[in-house]
mmCIF file with all atom_site columns, C-alpha atoms in Angstrom:
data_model
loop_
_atom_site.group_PDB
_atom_site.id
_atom_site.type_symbol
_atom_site.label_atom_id
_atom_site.label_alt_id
_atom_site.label_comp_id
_atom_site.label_asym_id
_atom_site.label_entity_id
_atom_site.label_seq_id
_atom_site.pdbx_PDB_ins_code
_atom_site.Cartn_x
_atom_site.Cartn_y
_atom_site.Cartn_z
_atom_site.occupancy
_atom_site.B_iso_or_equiv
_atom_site.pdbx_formal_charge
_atom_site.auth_seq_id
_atom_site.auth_comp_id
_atom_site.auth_asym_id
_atom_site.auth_atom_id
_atom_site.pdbx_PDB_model_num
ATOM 1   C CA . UNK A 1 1   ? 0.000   0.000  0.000   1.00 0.00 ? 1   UNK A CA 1
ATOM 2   C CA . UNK A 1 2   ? 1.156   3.030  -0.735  1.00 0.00 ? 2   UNK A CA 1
ATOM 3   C CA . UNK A 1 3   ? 0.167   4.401  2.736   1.00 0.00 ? 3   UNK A CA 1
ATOM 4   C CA . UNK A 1 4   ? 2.668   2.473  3.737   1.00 0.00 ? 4   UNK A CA 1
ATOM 5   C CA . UNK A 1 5   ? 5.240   3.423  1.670   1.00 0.00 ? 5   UNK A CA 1
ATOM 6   C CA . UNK A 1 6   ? 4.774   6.991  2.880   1.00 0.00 ? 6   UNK A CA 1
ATOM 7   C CA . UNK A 1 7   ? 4.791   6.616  6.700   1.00 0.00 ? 7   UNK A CA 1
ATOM 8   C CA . UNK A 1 8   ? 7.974   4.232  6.310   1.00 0.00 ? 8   UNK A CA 1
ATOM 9   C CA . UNK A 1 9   ? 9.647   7.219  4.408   1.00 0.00 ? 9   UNK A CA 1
ATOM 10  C CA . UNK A 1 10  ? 8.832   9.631  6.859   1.00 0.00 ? 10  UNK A CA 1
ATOM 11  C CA . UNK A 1 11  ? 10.465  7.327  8.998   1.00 0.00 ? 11  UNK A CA 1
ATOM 12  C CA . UNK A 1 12  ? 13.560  7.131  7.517   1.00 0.00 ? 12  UNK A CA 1
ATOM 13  C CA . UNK A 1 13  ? 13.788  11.029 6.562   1.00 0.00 ? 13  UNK A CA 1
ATOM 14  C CA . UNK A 1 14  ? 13.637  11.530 10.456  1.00 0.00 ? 14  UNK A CA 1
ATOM 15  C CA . UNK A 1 15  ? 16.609  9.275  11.246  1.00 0.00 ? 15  UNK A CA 1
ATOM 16  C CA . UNK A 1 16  ? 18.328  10.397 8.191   1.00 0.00 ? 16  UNK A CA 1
ATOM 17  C CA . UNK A 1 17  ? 17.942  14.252 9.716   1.00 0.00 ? 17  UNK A CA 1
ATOM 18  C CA . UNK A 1 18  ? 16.233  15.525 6.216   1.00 0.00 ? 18  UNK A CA 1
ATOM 19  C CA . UNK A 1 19  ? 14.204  18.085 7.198   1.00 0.00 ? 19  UNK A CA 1
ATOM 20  C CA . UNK A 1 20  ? 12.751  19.030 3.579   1.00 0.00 ? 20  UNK A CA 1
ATOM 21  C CA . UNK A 1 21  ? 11.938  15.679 2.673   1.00 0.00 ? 21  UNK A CA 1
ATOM 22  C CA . UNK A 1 22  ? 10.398  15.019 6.009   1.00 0.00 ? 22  UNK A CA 1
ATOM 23  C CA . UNK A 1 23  ? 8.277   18.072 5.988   1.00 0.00 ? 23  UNK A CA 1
ATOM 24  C CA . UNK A 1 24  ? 6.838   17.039 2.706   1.00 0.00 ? 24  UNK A CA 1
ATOM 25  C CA . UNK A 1 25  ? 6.365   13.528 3.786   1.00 0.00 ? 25  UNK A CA 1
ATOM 26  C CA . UNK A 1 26  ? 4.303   15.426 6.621   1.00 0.00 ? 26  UNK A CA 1
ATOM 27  C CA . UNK A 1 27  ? 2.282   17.308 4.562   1.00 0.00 ? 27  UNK A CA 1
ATOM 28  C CA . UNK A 1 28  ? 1.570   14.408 1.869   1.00 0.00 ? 28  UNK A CA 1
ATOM 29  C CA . UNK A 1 29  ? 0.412   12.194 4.921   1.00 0.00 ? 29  UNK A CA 1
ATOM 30  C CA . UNK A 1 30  ? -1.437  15.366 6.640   1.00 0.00 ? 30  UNK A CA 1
ATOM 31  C CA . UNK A 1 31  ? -3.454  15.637 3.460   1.00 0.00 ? 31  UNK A CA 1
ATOM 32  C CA . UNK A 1 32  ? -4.595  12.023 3.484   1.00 0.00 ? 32  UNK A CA 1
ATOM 33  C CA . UNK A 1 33  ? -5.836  12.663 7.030   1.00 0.00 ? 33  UNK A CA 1
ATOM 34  C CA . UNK A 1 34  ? -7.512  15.027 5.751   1.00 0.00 ? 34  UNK A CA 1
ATOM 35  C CA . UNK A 1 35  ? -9.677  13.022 3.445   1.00 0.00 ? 35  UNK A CA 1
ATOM 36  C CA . UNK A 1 36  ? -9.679  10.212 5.589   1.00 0.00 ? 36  UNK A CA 1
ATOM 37  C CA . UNK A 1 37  ? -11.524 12.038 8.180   1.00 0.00 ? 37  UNK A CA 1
ATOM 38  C CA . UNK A 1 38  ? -13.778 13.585 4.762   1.00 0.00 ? 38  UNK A CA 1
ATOM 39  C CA . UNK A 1 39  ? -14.721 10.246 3.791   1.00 0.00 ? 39  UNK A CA 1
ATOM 40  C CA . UNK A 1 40  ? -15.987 9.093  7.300   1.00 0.00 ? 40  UNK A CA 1
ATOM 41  C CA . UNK A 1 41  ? -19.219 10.046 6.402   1.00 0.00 ? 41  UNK A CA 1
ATOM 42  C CA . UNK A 1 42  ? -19.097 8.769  2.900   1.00 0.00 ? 42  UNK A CA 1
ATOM 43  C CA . UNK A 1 43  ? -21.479 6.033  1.989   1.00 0.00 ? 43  UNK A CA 1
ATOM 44  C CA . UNK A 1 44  ? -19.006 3.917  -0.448  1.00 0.00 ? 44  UNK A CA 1
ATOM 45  C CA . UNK A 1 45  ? -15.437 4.062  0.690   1.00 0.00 ? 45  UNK A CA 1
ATOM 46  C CA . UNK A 1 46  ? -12.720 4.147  -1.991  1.00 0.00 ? 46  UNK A CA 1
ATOM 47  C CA . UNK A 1 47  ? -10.149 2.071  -2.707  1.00 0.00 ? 47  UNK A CA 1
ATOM 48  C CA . UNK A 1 48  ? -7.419  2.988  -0.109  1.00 0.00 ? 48  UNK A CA 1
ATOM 49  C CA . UNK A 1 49  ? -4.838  3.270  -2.662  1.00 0.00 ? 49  UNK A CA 1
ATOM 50  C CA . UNK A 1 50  ? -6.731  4.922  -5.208  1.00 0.00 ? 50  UNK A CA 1
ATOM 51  C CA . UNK A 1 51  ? -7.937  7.590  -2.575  1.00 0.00 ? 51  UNK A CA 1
ATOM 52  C CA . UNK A 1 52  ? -3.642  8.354  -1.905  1.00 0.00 ? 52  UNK A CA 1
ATOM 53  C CA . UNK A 1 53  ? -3.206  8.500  -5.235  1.00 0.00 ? 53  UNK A CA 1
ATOM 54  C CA . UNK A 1 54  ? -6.185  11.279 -6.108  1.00 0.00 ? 54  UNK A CA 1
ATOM 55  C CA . UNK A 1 55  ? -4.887  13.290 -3.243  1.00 0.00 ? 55  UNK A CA 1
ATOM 56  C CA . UNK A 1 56  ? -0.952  13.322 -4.419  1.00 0.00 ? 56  UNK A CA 1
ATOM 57  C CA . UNK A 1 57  ? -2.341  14.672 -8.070  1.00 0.00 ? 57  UNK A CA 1
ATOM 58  C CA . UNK A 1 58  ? -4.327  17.509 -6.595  1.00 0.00 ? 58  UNK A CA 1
ATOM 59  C CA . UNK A 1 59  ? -1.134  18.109 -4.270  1.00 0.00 ? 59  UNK A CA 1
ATOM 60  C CA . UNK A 1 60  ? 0.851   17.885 -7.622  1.00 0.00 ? 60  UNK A CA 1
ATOM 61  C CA . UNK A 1 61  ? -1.325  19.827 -9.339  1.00 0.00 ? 61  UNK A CA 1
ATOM 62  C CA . UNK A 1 62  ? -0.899  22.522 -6.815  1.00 0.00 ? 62  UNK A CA 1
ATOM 63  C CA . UNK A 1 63  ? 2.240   22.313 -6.940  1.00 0.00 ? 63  UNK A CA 1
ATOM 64  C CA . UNK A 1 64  ? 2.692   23.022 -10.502 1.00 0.00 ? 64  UNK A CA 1
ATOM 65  C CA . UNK A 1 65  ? 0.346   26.112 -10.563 1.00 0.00 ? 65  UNK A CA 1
ATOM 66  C CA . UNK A 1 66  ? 2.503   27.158 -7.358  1.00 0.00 ? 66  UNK A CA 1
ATOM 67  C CA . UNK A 1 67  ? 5.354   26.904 -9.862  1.00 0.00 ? 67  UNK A CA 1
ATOM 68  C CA . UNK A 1 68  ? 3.858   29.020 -13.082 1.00 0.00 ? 68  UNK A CA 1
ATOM 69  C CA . UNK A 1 69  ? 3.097   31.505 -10.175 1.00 0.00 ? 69  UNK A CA 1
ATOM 70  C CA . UNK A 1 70  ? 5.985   32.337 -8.754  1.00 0.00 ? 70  UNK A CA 1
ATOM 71  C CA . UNK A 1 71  ? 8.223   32.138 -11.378 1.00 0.00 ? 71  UNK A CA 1
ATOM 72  C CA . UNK A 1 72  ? 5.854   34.940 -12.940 1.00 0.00 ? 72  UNK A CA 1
ATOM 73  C CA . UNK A 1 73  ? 5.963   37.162 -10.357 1.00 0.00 ? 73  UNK A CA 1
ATOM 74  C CA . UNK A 1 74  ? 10.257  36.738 -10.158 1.00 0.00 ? 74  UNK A CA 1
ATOM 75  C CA . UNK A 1 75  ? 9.996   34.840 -7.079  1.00 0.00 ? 75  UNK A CA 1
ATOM 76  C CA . UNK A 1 76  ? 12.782  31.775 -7.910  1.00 0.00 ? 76  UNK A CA 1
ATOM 77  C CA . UNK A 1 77  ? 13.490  30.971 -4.377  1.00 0.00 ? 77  UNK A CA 1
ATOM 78  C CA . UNK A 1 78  ? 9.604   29.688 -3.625  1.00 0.00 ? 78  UNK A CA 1
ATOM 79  C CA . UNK A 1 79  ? 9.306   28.564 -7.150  1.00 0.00 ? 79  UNK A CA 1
ATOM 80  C CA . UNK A 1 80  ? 12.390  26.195 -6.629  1.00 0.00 ? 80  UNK A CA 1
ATOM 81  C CA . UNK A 1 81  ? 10.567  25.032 -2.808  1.00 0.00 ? 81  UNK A CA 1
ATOM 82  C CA . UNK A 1 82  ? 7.486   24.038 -4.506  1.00 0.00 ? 82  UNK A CA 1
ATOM 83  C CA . UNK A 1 83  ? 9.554   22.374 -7.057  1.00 0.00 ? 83  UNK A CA 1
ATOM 84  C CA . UNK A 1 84  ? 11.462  20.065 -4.194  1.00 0.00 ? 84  UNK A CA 1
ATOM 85  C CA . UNK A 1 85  ? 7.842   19.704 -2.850  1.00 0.00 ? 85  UNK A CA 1
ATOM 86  C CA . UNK A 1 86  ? 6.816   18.171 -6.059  1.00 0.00 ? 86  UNK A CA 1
ATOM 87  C CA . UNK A 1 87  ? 9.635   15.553 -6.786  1.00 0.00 ? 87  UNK A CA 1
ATOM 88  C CA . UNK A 1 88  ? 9.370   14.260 -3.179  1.00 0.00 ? 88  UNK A CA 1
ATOM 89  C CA . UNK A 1 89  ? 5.804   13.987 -4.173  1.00 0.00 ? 89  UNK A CA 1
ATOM 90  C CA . UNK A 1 90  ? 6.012   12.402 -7.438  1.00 0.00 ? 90  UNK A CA 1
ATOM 91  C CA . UNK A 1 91  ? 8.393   9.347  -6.361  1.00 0.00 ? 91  UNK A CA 1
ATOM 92  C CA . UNK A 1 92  ? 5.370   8.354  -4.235  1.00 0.00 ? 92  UNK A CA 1
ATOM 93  C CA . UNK A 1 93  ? 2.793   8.266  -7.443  1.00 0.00 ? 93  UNK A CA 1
ATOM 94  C CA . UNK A 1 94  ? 2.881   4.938  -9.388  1.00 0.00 ? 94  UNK A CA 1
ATOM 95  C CA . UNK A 1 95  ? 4.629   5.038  -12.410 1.00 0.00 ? 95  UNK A CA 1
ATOM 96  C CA . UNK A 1 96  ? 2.764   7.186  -14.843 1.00 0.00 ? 96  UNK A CA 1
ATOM 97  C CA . UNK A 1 97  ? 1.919   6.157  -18.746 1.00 0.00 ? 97  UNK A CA 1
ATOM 98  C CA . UNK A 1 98  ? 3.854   7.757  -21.343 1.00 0.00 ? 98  UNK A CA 1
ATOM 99  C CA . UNK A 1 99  ? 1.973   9.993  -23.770 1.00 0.00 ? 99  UNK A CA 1
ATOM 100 C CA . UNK A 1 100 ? 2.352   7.136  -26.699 1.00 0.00 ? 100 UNK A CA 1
ATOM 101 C CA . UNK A 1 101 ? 0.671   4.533  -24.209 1.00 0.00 ? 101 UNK A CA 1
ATOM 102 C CA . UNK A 1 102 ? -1.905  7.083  -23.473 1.00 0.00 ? 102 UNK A CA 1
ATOM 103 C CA . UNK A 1 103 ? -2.849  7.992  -26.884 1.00 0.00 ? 103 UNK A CA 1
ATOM 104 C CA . UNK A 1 104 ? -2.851  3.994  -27.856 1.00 0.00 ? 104 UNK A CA 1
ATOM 105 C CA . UNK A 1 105 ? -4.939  3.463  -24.597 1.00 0.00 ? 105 UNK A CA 1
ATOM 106 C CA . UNK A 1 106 ? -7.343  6.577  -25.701 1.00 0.00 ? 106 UNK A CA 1
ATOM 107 C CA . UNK A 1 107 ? -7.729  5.102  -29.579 1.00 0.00 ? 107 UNK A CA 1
ATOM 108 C CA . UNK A 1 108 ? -8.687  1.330  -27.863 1.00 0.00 ? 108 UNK A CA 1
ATOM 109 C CA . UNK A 1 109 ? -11.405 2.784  -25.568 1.00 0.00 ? 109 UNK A CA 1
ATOM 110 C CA . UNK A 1 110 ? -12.784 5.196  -28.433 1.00 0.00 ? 110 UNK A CA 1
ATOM 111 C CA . UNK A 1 111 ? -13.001 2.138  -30.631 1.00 0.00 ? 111 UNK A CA 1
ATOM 112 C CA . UNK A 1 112 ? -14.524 -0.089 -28.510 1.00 0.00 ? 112 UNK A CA 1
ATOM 113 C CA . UNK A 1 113 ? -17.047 2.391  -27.121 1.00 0.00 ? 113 UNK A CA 1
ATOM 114 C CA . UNK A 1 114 ? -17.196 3.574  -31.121 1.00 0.00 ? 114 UNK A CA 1
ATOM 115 C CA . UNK A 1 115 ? -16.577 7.315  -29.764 1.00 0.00 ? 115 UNK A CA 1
ATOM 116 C CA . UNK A 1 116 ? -16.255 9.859  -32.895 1.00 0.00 ? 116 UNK A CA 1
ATOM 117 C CA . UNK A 1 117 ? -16.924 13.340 -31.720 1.00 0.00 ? 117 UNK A CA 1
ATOM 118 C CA . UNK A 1 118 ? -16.577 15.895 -28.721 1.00 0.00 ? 118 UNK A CA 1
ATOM 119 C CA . UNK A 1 119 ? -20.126 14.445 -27.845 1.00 0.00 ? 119 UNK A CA 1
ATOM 120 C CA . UNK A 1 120 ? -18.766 11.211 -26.475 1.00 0.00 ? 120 UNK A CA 1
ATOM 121 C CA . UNK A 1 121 ? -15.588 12.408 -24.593 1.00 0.00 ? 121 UNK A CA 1
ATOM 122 C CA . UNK A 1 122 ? -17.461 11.819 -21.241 1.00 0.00 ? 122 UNK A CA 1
ATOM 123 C CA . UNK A 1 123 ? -17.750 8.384  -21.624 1.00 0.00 ? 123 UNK A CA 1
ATOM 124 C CA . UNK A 1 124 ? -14.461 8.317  -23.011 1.00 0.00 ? 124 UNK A CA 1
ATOM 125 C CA . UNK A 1 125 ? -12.653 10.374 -19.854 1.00 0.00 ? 125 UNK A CA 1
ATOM 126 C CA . UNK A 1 126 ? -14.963 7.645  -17.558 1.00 0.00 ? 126 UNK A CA 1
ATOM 127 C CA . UNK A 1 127 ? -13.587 5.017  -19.386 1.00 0.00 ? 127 UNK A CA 1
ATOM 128 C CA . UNK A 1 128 ? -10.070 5.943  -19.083 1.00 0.00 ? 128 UNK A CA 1
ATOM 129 C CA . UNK A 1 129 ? -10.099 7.014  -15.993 1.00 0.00 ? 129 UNK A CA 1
ATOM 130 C CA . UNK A 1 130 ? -11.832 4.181  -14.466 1.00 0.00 ? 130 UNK A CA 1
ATOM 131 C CA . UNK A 1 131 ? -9.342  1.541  -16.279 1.00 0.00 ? 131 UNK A CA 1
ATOM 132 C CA . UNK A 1 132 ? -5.958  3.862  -15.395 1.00 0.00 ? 132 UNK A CA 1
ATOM 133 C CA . UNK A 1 133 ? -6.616  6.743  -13.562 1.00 0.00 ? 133 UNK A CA 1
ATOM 134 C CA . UNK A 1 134 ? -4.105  5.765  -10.808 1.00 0.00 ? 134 UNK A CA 1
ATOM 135 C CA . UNK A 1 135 ? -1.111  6.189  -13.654 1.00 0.00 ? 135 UNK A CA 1
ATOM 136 C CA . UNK A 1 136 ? -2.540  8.824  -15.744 1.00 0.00 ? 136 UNK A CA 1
ATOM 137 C CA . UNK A 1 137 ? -2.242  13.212 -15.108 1.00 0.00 ? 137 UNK A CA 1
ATOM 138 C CA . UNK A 1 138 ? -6.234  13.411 -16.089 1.00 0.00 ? 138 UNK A CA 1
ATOM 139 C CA . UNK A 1 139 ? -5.632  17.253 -17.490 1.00 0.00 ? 139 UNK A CA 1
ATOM 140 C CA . UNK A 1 140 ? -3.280  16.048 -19.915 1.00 0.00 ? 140 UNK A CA 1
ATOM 141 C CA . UNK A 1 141 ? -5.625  13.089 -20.719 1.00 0.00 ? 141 UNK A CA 1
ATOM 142 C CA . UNK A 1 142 ? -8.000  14.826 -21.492 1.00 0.00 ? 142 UNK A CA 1
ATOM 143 C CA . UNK A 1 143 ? -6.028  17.351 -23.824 1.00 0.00 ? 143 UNK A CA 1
ATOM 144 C CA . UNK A 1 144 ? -5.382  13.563 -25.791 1.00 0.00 ? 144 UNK A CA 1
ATOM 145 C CA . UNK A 1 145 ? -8.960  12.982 -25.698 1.00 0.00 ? 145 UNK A CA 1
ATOM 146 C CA . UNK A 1 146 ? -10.071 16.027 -27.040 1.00 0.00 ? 146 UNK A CA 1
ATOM 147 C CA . UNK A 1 147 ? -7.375  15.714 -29.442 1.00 0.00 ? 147 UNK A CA 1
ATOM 148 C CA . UNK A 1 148 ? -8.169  12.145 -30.255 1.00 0.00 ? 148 UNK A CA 1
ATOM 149 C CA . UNK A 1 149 ? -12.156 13.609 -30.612 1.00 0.00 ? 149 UNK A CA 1
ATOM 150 C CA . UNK A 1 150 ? -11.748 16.539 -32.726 1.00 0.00 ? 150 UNK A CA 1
#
């Protein structure tokens, strides 16, 4: 589990004395808290790995919009923070698919659902993201989709 994975690593970035890496650890496992104590209420409970996952994209997604920020406004020093954030953040994400494997994994789902316009790119983001959202950036997905669709 990837849970796991994350608690072991903050403990070895305590004995190892790495204070950035363990503050991100902190906040990565802070944010699953978060929406652990969200989802208490839920009626269906998500897959506990799937659930990790979301939450590390929307903290990577953050992240990157963090970046485009500051680096606009001349502010390298908290662009290049967010930046260490988001590699601490990313080795804990599964491997992700490559654009080619995306594309080829896009064309197989519009075939078989016999998608040919803009009007079926619902069902086609569903799809996808239901068979490999866990390995997949969904904005640039979709960006393939629509690309695929058009």
């Amino acid at each position: 589990m990837i849970r796991d994975t994350i608690k072991a690593a903050q403990i070895t970035a305590m004995k190892a004395g790495e204070k950035d890496r363990l503050a991100a650890v902190r906040l990565i496992l802070a944010k699953i808290k978060d929406r652990d104590i969200e989802l208490r209420t839920a009626s269906q409970q998500p897959d506990d790995d799937a659930m990790v996952v979301e939450v590390m994209q929307k903290m990577i997604k953050q992240r990157r919009e963090s970046i485009a920020l500051y680096e606009q406004g001349g502010r390298a020093e908290l662009a290049a923070v967010e930046a260490a954030e988001l590699a601490i953040i990313e080795d804990f994400l599964p491997a992700q698919l490559s654009d080619a494997e995306t594309t080829a994994a896009i064309e197989g789902i519009k075939a078989e659902l016999g998608a040919e316009s803009l009007k079926d790119m619902g069902r086609v983001m569903a799809t996808l993201k239901e068979r490999h959202g866990p390995q997949l950036d969904m904005s640039k997905a979709s960006a393939l989709v629509k690309a695929a669709l058009g």
